Tab-separated table of C-alpha atoms and ligand atoms in Angstrom:
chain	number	residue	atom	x	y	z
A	1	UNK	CA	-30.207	3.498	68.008
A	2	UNK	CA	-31.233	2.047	71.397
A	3	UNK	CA	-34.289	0.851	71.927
A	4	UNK	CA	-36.570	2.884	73.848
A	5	UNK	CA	-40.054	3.853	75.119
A	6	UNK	CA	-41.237	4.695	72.082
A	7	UNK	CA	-39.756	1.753	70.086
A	8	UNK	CA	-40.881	-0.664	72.355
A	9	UNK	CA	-44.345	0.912	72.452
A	10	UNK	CA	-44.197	0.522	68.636
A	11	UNK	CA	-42.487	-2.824	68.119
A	12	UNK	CA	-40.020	-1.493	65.307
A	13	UNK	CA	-35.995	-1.005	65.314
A	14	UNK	CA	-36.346	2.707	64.546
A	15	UNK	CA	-38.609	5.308	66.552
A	16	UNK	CA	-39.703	6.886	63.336
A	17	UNK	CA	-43.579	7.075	62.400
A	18	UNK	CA	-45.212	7.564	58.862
A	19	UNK	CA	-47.337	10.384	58.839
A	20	UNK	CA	-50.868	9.198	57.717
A	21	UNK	CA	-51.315	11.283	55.120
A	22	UNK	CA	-54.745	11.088	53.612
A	23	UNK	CA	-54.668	10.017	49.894
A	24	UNK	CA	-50.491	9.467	50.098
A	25	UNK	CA	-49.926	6.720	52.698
A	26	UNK	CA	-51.055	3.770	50.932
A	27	UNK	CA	-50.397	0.266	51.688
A	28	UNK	CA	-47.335	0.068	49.507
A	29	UNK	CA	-45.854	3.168	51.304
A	30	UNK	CA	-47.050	1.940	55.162
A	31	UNK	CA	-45.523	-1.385	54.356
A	32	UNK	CA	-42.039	-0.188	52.911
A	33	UNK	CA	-41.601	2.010	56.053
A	34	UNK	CA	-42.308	-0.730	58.214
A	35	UNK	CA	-39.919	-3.235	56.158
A	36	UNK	CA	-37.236	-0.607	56.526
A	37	UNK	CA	-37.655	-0.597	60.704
A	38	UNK	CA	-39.925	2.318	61.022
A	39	UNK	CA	-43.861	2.225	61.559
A	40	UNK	CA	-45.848	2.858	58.204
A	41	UNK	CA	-49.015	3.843	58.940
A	42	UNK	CA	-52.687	3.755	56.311
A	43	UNK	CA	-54.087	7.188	56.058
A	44	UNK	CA	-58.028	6.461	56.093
A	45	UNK	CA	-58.457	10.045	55.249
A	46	UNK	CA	-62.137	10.103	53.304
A	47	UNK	CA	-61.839	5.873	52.465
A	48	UNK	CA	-65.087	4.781	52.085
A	49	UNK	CA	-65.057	2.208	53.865
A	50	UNK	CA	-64.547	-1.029	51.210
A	51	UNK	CA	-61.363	0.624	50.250
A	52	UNK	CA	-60.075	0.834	53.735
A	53	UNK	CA	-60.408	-2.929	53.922
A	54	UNK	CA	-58.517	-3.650	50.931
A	55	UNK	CA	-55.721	-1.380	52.250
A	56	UNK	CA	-55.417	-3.359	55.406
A	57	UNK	CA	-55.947	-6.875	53.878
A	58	UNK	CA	-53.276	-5.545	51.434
A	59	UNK	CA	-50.483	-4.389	54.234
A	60	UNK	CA	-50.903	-7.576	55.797
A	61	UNK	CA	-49.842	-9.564	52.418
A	62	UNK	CA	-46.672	-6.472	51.817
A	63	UNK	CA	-45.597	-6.643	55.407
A	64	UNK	CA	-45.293	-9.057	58.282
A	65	UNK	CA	-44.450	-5.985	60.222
A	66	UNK	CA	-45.781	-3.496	62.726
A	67	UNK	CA	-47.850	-1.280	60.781
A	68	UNK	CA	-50.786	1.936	61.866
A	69	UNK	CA	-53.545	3.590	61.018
A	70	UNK	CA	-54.457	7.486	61.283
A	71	UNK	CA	-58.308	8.378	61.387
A	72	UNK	CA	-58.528	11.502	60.249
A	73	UNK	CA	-61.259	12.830	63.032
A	74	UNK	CA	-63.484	15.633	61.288
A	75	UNK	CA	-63.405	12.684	58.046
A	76	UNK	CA	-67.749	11.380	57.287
A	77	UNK	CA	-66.249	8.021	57.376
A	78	UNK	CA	-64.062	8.736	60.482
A	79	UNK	CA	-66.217	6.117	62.345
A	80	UNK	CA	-66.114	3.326	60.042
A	81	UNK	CA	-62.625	3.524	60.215
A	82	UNK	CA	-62.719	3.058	63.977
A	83	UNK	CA	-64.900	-0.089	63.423
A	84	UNK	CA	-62.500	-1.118	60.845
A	85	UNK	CA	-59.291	-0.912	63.011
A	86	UNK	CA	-61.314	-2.688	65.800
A	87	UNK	CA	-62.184	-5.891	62.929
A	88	UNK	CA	-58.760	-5.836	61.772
A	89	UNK	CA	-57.192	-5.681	65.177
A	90	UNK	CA	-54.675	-2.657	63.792
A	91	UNK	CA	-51.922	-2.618	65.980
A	92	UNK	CA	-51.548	0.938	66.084
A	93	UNK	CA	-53.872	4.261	65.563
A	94	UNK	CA	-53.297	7.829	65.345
A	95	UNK	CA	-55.754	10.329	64.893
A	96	UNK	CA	-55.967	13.841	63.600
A	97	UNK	CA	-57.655	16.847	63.523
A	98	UNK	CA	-60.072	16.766	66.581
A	99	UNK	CA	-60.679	14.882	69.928
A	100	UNK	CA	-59.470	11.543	69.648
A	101	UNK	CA	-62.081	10.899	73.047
A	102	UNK	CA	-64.007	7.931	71.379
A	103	UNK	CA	-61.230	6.509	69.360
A	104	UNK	CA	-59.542	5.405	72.824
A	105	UNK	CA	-62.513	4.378	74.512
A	106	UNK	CA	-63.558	1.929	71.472
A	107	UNK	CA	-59.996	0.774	70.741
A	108	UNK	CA	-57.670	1.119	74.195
A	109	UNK	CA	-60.059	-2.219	75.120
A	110	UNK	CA	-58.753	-4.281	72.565
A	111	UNK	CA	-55.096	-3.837	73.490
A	112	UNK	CA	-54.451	-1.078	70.386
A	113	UNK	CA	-51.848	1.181	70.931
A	114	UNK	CA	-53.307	4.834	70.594
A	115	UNK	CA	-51.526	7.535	69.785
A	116	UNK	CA	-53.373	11.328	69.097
A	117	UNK	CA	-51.693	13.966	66.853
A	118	UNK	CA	-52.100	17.012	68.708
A	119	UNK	CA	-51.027	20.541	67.960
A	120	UNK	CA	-51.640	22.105	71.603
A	121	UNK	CA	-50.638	21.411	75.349
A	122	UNK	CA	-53.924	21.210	76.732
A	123	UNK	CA	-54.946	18.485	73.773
A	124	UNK	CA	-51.483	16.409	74.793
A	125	UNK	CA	-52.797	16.390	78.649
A	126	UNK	CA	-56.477	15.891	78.254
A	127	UNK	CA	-55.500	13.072	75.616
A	128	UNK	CA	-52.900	11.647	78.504
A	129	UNK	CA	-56.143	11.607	80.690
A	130	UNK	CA	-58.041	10.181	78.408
A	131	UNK	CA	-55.464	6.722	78.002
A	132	UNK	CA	-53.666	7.960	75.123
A	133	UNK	CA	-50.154	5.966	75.322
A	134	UNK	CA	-47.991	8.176	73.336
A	135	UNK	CA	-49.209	11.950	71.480
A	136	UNK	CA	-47.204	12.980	68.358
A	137	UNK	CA	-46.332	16.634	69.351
A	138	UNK	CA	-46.788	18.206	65.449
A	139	UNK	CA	-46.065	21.836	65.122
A	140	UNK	CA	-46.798	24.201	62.508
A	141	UNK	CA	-43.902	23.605	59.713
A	142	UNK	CA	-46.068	19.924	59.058
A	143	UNK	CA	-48.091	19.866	56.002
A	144	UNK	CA	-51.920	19.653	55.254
A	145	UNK	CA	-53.914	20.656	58.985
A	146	UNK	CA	-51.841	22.853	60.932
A	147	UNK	CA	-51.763	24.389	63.727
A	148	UNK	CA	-49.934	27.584	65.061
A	149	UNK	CA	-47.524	26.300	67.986
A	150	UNK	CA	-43.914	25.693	66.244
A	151	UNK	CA	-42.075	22.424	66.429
A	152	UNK	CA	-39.385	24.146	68.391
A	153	UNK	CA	-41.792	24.961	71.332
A	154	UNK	CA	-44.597	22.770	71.442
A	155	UNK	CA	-42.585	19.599	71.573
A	156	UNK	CA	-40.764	21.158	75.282
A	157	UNK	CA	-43.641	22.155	76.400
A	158	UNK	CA	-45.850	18.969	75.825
A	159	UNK	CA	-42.825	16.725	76.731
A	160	UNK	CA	-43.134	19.154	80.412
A	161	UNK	CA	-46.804	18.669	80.456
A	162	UNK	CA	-47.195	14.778	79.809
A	163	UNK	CA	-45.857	11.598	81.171
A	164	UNK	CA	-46.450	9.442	78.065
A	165	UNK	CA	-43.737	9.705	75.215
A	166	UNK	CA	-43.837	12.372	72.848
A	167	UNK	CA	-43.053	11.730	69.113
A	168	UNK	CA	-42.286	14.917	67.459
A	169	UNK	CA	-43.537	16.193	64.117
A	170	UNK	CA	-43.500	18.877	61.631
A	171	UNK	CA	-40.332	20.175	59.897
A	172	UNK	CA	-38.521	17.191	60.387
A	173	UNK	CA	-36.698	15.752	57.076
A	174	UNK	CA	-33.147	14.817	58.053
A	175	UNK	CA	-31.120	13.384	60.844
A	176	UNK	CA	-30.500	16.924	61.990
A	177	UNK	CA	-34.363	17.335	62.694
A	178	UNK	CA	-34.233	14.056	64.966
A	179	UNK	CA	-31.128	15.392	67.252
A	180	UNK	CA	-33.289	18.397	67.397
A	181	UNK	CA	-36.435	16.417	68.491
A	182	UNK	CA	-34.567	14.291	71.043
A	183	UNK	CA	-32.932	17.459	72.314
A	184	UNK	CA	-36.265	19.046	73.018
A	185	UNK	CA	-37.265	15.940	74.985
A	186	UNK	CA	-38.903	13.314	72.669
A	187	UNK	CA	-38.363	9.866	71.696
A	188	UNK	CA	-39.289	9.558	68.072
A	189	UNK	CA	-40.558	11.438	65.420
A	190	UNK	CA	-43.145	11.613	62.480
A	191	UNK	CA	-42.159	12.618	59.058
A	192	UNK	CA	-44.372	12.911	56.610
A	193	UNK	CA	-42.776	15.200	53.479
A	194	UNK	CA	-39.983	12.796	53.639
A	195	UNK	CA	-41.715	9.999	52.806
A	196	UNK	CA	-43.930	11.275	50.599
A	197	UNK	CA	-40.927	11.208	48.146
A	198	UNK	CA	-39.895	8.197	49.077
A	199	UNK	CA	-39.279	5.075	45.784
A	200	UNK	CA	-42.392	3.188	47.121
A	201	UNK	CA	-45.039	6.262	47.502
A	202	UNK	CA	-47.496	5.888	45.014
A	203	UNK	CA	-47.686	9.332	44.156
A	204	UNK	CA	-47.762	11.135	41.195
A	205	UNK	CA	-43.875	12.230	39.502
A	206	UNK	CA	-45.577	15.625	39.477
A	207	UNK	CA	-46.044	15.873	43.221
A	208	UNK	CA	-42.545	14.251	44.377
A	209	UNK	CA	-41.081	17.071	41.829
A	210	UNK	CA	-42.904	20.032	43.575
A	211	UNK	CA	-41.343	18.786	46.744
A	212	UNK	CA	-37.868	18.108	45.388
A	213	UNK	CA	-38.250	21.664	43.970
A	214	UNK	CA	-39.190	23.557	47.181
A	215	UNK	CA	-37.459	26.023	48.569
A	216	UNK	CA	-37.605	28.052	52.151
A	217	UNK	CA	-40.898	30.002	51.286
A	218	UNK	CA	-42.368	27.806	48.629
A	219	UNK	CA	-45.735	26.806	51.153
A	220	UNK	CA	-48.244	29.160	52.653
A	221	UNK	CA	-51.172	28.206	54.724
A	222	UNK	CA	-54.987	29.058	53.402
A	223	UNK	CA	-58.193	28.683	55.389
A	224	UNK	CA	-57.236	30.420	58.333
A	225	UNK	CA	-61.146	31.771	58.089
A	226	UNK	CA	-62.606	28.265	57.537
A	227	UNK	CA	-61.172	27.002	60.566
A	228	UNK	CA	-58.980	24.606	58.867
A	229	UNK	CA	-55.791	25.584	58.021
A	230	UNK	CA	-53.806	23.773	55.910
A	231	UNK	CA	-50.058	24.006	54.232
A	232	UNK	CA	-49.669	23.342	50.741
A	233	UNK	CA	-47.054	24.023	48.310
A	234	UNK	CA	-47.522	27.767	46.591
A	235	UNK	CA	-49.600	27.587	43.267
A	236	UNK	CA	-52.822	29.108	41.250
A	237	UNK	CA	-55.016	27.489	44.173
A	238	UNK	CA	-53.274	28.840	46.952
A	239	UNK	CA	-53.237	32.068	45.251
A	240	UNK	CA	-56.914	31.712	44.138
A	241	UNK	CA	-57.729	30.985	47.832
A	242	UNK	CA	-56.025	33.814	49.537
A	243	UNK	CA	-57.358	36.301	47.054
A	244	UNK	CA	-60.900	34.749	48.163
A	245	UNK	CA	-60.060	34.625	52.030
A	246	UNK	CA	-59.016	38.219	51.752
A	247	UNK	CA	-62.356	39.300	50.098
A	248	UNK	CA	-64.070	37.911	52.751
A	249	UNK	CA	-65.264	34.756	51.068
A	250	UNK	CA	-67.497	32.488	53.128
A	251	UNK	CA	-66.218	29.879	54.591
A	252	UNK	CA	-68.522	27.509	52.679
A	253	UNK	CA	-67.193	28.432	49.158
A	254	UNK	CA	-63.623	27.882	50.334
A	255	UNK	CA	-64.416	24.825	51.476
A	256	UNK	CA	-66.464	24.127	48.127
A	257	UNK	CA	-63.079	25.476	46.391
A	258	UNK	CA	-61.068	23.000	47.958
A	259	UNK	CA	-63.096	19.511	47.344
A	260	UNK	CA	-61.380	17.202	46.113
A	261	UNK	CA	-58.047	19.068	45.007
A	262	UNK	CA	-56.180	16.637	47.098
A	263	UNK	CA	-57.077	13.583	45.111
A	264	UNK	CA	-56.037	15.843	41.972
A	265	UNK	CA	-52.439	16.625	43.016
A	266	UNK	CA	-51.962	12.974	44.599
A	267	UNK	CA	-53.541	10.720	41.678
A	268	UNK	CA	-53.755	13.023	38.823
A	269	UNK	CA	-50.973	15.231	39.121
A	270	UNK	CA	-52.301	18.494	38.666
A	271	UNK	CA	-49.888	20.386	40.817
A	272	UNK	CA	-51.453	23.783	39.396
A	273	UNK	CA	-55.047	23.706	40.564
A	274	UNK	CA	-54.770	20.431	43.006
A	275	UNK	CA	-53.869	20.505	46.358
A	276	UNK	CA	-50.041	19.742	46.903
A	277	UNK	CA	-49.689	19.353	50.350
A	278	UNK	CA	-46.338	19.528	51.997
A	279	UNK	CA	-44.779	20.413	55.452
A	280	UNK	CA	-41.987	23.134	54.955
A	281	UNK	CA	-38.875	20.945	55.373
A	282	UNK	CA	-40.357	20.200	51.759
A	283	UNK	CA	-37.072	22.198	51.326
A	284	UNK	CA	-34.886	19.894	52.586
A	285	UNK	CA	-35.885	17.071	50.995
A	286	UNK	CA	-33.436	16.618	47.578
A	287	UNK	CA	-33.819	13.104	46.421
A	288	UNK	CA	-36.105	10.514	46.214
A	289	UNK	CA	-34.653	6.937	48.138
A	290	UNK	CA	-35.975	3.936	49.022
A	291	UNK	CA	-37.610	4.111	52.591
A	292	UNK	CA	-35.722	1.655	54.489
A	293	UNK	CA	-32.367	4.281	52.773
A	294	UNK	CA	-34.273	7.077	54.123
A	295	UNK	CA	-34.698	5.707	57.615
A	296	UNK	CA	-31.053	4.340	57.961
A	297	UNK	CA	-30.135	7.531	56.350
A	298	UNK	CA	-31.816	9.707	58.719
A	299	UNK	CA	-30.535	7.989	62.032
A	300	UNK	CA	-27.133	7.641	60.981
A	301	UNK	CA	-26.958	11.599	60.688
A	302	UNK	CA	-28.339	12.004	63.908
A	303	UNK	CA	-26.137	10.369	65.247
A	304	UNK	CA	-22.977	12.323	64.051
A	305	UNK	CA	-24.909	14.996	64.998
A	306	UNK	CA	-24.842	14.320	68.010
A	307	UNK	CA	-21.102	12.969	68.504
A	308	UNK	CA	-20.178	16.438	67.084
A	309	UNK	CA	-22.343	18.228	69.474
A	310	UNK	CA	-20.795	16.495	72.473
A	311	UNK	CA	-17.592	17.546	71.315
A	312	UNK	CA	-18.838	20.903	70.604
A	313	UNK	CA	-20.982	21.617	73.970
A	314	UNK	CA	-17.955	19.381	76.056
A	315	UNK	CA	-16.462	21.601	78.798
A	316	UNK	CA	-13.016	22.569	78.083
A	317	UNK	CA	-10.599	20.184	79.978
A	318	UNK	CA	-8.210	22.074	82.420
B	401	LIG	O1	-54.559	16.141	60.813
B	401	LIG	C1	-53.454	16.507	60.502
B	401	LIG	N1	-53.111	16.820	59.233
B	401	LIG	C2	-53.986	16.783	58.167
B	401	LIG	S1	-55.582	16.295	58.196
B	401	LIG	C3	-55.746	16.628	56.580
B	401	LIG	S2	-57.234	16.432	55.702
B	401	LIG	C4	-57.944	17.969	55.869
B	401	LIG	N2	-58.167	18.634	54.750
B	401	LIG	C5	-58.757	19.826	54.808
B	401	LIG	C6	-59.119	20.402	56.008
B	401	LIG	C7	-58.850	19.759	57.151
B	401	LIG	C8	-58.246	18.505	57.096
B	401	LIG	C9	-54.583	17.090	56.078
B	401	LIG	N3	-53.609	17.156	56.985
B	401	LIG	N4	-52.475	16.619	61.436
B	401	LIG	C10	-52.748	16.394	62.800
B	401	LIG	C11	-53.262	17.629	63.419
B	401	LIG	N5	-54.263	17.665	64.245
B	401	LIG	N6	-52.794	18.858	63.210
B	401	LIG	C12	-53.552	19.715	63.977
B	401	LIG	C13	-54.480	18.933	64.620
B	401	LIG	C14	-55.507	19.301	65.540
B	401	LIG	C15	-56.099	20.554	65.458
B	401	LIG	C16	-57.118	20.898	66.339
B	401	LIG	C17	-55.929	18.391	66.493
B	401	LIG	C18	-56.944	18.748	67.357
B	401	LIG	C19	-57.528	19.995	67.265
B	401	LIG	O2	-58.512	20.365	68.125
B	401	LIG	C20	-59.173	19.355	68.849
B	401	LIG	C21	-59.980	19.876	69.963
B	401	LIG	O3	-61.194	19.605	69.920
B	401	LIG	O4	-59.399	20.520	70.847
């Protein structure tokens, strides 16, 4: 892989991000991303904020590498983990979720690289006007927040609408899914599903097992109504919620019936009533590997993907 704008922007071999997955991209996974060339990334998520600091004291002892941080935006403690990157002079920071506006105005100053997830064209160009350096394009097929644009359209028409690199995410799990992303006009992806199977991901077994079991239709999104929709593999809470959202439910007892099922999937393994997020290329993923495999894995497919392509799409010689 040659270097380019998005690996330089980075610092890392490979222009691959972690997704910051809230509860699932610990310091062990971040750092065995960025060991293996890629850019592991700390999801803050709800962190108070002590246990936010021990994750980044902690990546810094794992990893000598580049390494991130996503601030999940409608998060309580969203701010603290602002302050937080700021102290620990994070190299780079995505957000999620909502207006990254005062994430680049309090970080862009100290020389962090900023990088907004966004799910819409008009987000990508008001976050280029805003000093975003890069925006991770994520359509629909991601896990956890979603929103509706696919991955096949959104990433064209953001890489049309913005100057800065776009790094596209959601339904990406195999070198196939980064040809396709480069073809559509970015420079790196995000995978999240992938790597939440990889050896180091401190999961539960339960979890990585839903996602090695997944097939084409095994996620649905809930909470169109609350405003919040979110992916998750199919199970007695999904179920439980669309019966709800169908009945009419308000919006604050879905929200009530969804506290904390998250933490119950990801640390306890209950992958009945927790909340097992997972993008659909959940489907595609069929082992788990090391992440530095994964990531030399995934760009060595590409790229006899791509050989066979040019052979494929060459004009026929006279
Ligand atoms: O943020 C994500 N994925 C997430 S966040 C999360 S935690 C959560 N749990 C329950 C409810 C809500 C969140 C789990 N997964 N991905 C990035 C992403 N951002 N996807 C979509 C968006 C997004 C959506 C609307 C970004 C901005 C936005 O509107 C902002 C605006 O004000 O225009």
């Amino acid at each position: 892989m040659r270097p380019n704008r998005v690996t330089s922007l980075l610092g890392v071999e490979y222009p691959v991000l972690q997704g910051g997955m809230a509860w699932v991209a610990t310091a062990e996974l971040a750092a065995a991303v960025s060991n293996g060339g890629g850019l592991g990334m700390i999801g803050a998520g709800n962190m108070p904020p002590d246990v936010l600091d021990q994750e980044l004291k902690k990546i810094k002892e794992l990893t000598d590498k580049r390494f991130g941080l996503n601030i999940m935006l409608l998060s309580p403690t969203a701010d603290d983990a602002i302050e937080l990157a700021a102290q620990h002079r994070v190299p780079v920071v995505t957000t999620g979720a909502g207006s990254p506006g005062k994430v680049i105005e309090r970080l862009k100053p100290l020389g962090t690289v900023v990088i907004p997830v966004v799910a819409s064209v008009a987000l990508a160009q008001r976050v280029e006007r805003q000093g975003a350096d890069a925006v991770v394009a994520e359509g629909t097929e991601s896990g956890g927040h979603v929103g509706e644009m696919t991955t096949m359209v959104l990433v064209p028409l953001v890489a049309d609408a913005v100057e800065i690199p776009v790094i596209a995410a959601g339904g990406i799990s195999d070198g196939r899914g980064v040809a396709a992303a480069f073809a559509l006009g970015a420079e790196g992806v995000q995978m999240g599903t992938r790597f939440v199977c990889a050896a180091e991901s401190t999961v539960h077994e339960a979890y990585k097992r839903e996602i090695l079991k997944a097939r084409d239709r095994s996620t649905v999104v809930t909470g169109y109504t609350t405003g919040h929709p979110v992916r998750c593999i199919k199970n007695k809470l999904t179920q439980k919620f669309q019966e709800m959202e169908r009945a009419g439910a308000l919006p604050s007892d879905l929200e009530e019936l969804g506290t904390g099922r998250l933490r119950a999937a990801v640390k306890d393994g209950d992958v009945v009533w927790g909340s097992v997020m997972a993008g659909q290329s959940a489907a595609l993923v069929k082992s788990i590997q090391p992440a530095a495999e994964i990531i030399r894995e995934i760009f060595s497919e590409a790229e006899d993907v791509i050989r066979n392509l040019q052979q494929l799409l060459a004009p026929v010689k006279a």
